[in-house]
Short mmCIF file of C-alpha atoms in Angstrom, two decimals:
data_model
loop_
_atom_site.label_atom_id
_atom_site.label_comp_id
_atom_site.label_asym_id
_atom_site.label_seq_id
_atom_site.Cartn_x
_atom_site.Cartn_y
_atom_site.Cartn_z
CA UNK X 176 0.00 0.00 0.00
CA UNK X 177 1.08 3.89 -0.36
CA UNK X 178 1.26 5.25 2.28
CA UNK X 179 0.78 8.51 2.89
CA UNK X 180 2.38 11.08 5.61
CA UNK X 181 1.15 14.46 7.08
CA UNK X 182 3.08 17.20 9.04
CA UNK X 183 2.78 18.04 11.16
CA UNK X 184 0.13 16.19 13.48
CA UNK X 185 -1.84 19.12 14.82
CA UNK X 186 -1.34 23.06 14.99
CA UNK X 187 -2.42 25.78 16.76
CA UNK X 188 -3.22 29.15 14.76
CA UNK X 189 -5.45 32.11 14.88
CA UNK X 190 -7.64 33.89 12.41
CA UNK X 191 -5.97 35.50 9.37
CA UNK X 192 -2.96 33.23 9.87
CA UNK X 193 -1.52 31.96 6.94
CA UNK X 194 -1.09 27.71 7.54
CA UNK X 195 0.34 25.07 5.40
CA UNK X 196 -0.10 21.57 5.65
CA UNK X 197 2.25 19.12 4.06
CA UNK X 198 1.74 15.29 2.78
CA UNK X 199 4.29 13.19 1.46
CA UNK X 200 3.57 10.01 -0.12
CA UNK X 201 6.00 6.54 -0.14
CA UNK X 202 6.10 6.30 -3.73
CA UNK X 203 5.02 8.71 -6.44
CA UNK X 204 1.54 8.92 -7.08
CA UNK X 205 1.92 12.03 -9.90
CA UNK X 206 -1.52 14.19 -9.24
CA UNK X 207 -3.62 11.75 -7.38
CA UNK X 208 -4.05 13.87 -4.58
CA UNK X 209 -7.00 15.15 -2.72
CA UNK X 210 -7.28 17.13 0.39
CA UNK X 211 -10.60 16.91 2.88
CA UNK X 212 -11.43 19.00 5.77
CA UNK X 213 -13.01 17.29 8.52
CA UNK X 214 -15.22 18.63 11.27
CA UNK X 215 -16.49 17.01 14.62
CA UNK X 216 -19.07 14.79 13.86
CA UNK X 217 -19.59 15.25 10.34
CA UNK X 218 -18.30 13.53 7.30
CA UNK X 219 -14.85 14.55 5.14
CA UNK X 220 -15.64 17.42 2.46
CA UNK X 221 -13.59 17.73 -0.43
CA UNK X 222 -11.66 20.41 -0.57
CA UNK X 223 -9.20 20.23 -3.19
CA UNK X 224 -8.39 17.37 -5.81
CA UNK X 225 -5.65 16.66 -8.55
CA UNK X 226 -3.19 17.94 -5.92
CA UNK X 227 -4.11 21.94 -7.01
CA UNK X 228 -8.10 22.23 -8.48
CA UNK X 229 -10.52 23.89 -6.26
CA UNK X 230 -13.63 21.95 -5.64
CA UNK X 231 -16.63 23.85 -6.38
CA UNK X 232 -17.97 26.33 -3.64
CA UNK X 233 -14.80 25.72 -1.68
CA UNK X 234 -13.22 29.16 -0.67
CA UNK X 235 -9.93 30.41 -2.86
CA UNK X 236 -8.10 31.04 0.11
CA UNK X 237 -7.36 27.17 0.18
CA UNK X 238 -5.08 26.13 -2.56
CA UNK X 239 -3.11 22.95 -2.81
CA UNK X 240 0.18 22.10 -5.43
CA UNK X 241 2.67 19.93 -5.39
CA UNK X 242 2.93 16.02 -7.42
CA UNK X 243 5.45 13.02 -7.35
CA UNK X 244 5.50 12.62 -3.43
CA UNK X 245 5.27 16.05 -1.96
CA UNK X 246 2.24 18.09 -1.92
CA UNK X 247 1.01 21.12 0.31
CA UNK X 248 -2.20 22.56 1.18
CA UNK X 249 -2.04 25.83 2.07
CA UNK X 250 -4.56 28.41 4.05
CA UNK X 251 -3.64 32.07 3.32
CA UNK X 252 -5.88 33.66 5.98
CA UNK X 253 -7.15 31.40 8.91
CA UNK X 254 -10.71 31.83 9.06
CA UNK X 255 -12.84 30.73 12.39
CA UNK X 256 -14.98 28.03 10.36
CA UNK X 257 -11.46 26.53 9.29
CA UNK X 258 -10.74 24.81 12.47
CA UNK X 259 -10.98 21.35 11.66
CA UNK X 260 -8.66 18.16 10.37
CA UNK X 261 -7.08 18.36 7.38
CA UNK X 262 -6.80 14.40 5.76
CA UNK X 263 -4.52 14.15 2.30
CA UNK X 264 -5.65 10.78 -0.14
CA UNK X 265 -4.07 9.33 -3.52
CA UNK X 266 -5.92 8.10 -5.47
CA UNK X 267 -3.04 6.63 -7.57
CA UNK X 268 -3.49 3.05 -6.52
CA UNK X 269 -5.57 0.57 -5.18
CA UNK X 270 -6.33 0.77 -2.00
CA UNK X 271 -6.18 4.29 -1.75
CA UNK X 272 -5.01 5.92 1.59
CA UNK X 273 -5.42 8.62 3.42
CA UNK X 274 -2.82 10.11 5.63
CA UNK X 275 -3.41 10.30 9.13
CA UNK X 276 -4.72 14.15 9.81
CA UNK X 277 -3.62 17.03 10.78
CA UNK X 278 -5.88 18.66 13.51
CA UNK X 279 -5.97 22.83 13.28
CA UNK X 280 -6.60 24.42 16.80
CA UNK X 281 -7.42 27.61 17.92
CA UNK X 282 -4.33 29.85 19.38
CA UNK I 288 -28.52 18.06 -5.32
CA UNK I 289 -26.82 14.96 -4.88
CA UNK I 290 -27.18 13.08 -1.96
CA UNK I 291 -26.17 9.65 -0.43
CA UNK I 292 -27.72 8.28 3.09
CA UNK I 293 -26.18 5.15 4.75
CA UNK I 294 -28.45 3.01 6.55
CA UNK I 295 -28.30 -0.40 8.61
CA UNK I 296 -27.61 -1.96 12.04
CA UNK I 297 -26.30 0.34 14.23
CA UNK I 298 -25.20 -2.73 16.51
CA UNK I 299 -23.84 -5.92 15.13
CA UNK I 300 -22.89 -8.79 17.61
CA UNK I 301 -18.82 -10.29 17.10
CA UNK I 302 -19.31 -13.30 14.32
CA UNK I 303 -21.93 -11.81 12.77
CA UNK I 304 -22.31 -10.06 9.21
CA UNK I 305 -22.40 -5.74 9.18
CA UNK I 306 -24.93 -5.01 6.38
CA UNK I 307 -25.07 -1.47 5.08
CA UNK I 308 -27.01 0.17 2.35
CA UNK I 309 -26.46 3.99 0.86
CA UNK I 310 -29.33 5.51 -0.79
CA UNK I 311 -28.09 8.01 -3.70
CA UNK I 312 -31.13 10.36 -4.19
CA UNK I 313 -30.20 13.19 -7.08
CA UNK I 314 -28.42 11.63 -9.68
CA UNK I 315 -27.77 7.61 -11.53
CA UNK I 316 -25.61 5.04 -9.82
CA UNK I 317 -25.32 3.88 -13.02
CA UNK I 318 -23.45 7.23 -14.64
CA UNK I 319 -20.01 6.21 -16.28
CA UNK I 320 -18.33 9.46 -14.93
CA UNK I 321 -17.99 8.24 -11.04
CA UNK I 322 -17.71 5.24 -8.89
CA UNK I 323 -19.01 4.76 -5.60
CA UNK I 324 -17.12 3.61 -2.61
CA UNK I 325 -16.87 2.72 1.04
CA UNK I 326 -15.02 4.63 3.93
CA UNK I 327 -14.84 3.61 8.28
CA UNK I 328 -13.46 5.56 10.75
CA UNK I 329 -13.18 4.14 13.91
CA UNK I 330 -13.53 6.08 16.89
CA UNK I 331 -11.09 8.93 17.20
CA UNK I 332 -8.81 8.03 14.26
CA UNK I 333 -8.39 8.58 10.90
CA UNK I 334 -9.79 7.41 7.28
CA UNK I 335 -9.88 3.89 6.36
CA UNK I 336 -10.63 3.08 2.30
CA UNK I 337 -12.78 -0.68 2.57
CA UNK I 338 -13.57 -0.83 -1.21
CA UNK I 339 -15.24 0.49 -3.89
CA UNK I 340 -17.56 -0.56 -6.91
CA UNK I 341 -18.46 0.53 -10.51
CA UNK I 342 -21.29 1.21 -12.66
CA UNK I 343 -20.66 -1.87 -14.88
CA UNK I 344 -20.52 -3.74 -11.23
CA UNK I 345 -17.07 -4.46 -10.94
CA UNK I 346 -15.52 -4.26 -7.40
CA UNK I 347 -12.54 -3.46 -5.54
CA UNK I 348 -11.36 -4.57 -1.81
CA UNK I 349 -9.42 -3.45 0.31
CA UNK I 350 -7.29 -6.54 0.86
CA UNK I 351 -6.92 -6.06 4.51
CA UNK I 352 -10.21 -6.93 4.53
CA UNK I 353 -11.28 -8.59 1.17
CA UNK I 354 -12.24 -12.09 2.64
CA UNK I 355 -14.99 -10.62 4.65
CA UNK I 356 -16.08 -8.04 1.97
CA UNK I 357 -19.17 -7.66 -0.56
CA UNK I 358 -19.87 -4.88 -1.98
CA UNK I 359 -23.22 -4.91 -4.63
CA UNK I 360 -25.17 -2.37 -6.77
CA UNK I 361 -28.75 -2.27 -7.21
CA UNK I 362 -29.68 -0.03 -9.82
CA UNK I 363 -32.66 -0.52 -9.84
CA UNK I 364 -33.15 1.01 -6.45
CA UNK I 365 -30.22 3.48 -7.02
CA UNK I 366 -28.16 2.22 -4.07
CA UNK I 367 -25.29 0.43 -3.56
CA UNK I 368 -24.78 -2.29 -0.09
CA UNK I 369 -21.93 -3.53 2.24
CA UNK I 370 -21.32 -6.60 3.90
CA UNK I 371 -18.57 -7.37 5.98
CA UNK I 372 -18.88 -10.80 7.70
CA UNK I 373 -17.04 -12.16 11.22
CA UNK I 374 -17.18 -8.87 12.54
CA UNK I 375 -14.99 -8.42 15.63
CA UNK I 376 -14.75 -5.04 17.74
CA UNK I 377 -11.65 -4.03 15.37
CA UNK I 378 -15.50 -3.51 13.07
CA UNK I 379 -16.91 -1.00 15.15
CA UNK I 380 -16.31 2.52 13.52
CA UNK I 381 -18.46 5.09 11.36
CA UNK I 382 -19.33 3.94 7.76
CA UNK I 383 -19.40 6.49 4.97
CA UNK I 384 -20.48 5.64 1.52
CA UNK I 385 -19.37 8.24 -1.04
CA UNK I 386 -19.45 9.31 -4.57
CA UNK I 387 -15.85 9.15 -6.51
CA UNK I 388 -14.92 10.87 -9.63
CA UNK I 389 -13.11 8.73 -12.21
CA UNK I 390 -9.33 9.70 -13.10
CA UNK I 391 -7.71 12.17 -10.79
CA UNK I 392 -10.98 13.73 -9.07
CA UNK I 393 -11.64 12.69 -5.27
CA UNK I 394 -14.57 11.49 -3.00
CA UNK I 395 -17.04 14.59 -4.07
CA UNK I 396 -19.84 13.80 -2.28
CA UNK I 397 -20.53 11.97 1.32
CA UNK I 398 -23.38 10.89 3.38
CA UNK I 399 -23.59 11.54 7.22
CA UNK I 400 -22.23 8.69 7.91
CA UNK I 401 -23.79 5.75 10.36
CA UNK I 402 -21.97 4.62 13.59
CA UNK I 403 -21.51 0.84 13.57
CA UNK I 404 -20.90 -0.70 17.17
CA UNK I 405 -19.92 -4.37 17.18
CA UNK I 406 -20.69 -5.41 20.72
CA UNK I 407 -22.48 -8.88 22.59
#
């Protein structure tokens, strides 16, 4: 399996703080990349996928890039609704995986 | 709108077979653009891919857990099930059927989710 690493674990931020999540995969996976946001209770939401397209009605101040094995989503300005885990996926290969989260906390 | 609602069991005793169904309400299981697939989460952790299946009705497992895995369409209904038999209390987790985009697109749409507890 590919499997699939976040950094860091958790952070703590405040609003308008610019935040950037990375994910690094074990082999390359090109593009197949998708990033989710994940609040208490509720299911993932697709935030961006091919490593760097915006999902519809997602907000432009998330933006992802990267392919091979390193990729980086990045939050220019912290907003209070953004507090949540971040989970990265390939889609590459069967099974796809999902790295393990990275939980954003309030400063 | 789109929209996919798991429903089943919410408690399944150890041995015995899980049985989930996801309604998709808004749109054809049976579109060539996406595939539909199967995500747990157990309690407190993170995302767990259990397998996925295609309009034409081919499926994919997750071979960690493959022997004790079917995963049907009905498309007649517009739903697609899970089974996952000999469950043990490694089982118990959150079960979230989703809506995949062929090629490089991701999981677009989710439902809620239903909370699976394998206990006696």
């Amino acid at each position: 399996d590919i499997q699939m690493t976040q950094s860091p674990s958790s952070l703590s931020a405040s609003v308008g703080d610019r935040v950037t999540i990375t994910c690094r995969a074990s082999q390359s996976i090109s593009s197949y990349l998708n990033w989710y946001q994940q609040k208490p209770g509720k299911a993932p939401e697709l935030l961006i996928y091919a490593a760097s397209y915006l999902q519809s009605g997602v907000p432009s101040r998330f933006s992802g890039s990267g392919s091979g094995t390193d990729f980086t989503l990045t939050i220019s300005s912290l907003q209070p609704e953004d507090f949540a885990t971040y989970y990265c996926q390939q889609s590459y290969r069967a099974p796809q995986t999902f790295g393990q989260g990275t939980r954003v906390e309030i400063k | 709108q789109l929209q996919l609602q798991e429903s089943g069991p919410g408690l399944v005793k150890p041995s015995e077979t899980l049985s989930l169904t996801c309604n998709v309400s808004g749109g054809s299981i049976s579109s060539t653009s996406y595939y539909w697939g199967w995500i747990r989460q157990s309690p407190g952790k993170g995302l767990d891919w259990i397998g996925s299946i295609y309009y034409s009705g081919s499926t994919y497992y997750n071979p960690s857990l493959k022997s004790r895995l079917t995963i049907s369409l009905d498309t007649s209904k517009n739903q697609f099930s899970l089974k996952v038999s000999s469950v043990t209390a490694a089982d118990t987790a959150v079960y979230y059927c989703a809506r995949a985009q062929m090629g490089v697109g991701g999981l677009d749409y989710w439902g809620q989710g239903t909370l699976v507890t394998v206990s006696s």
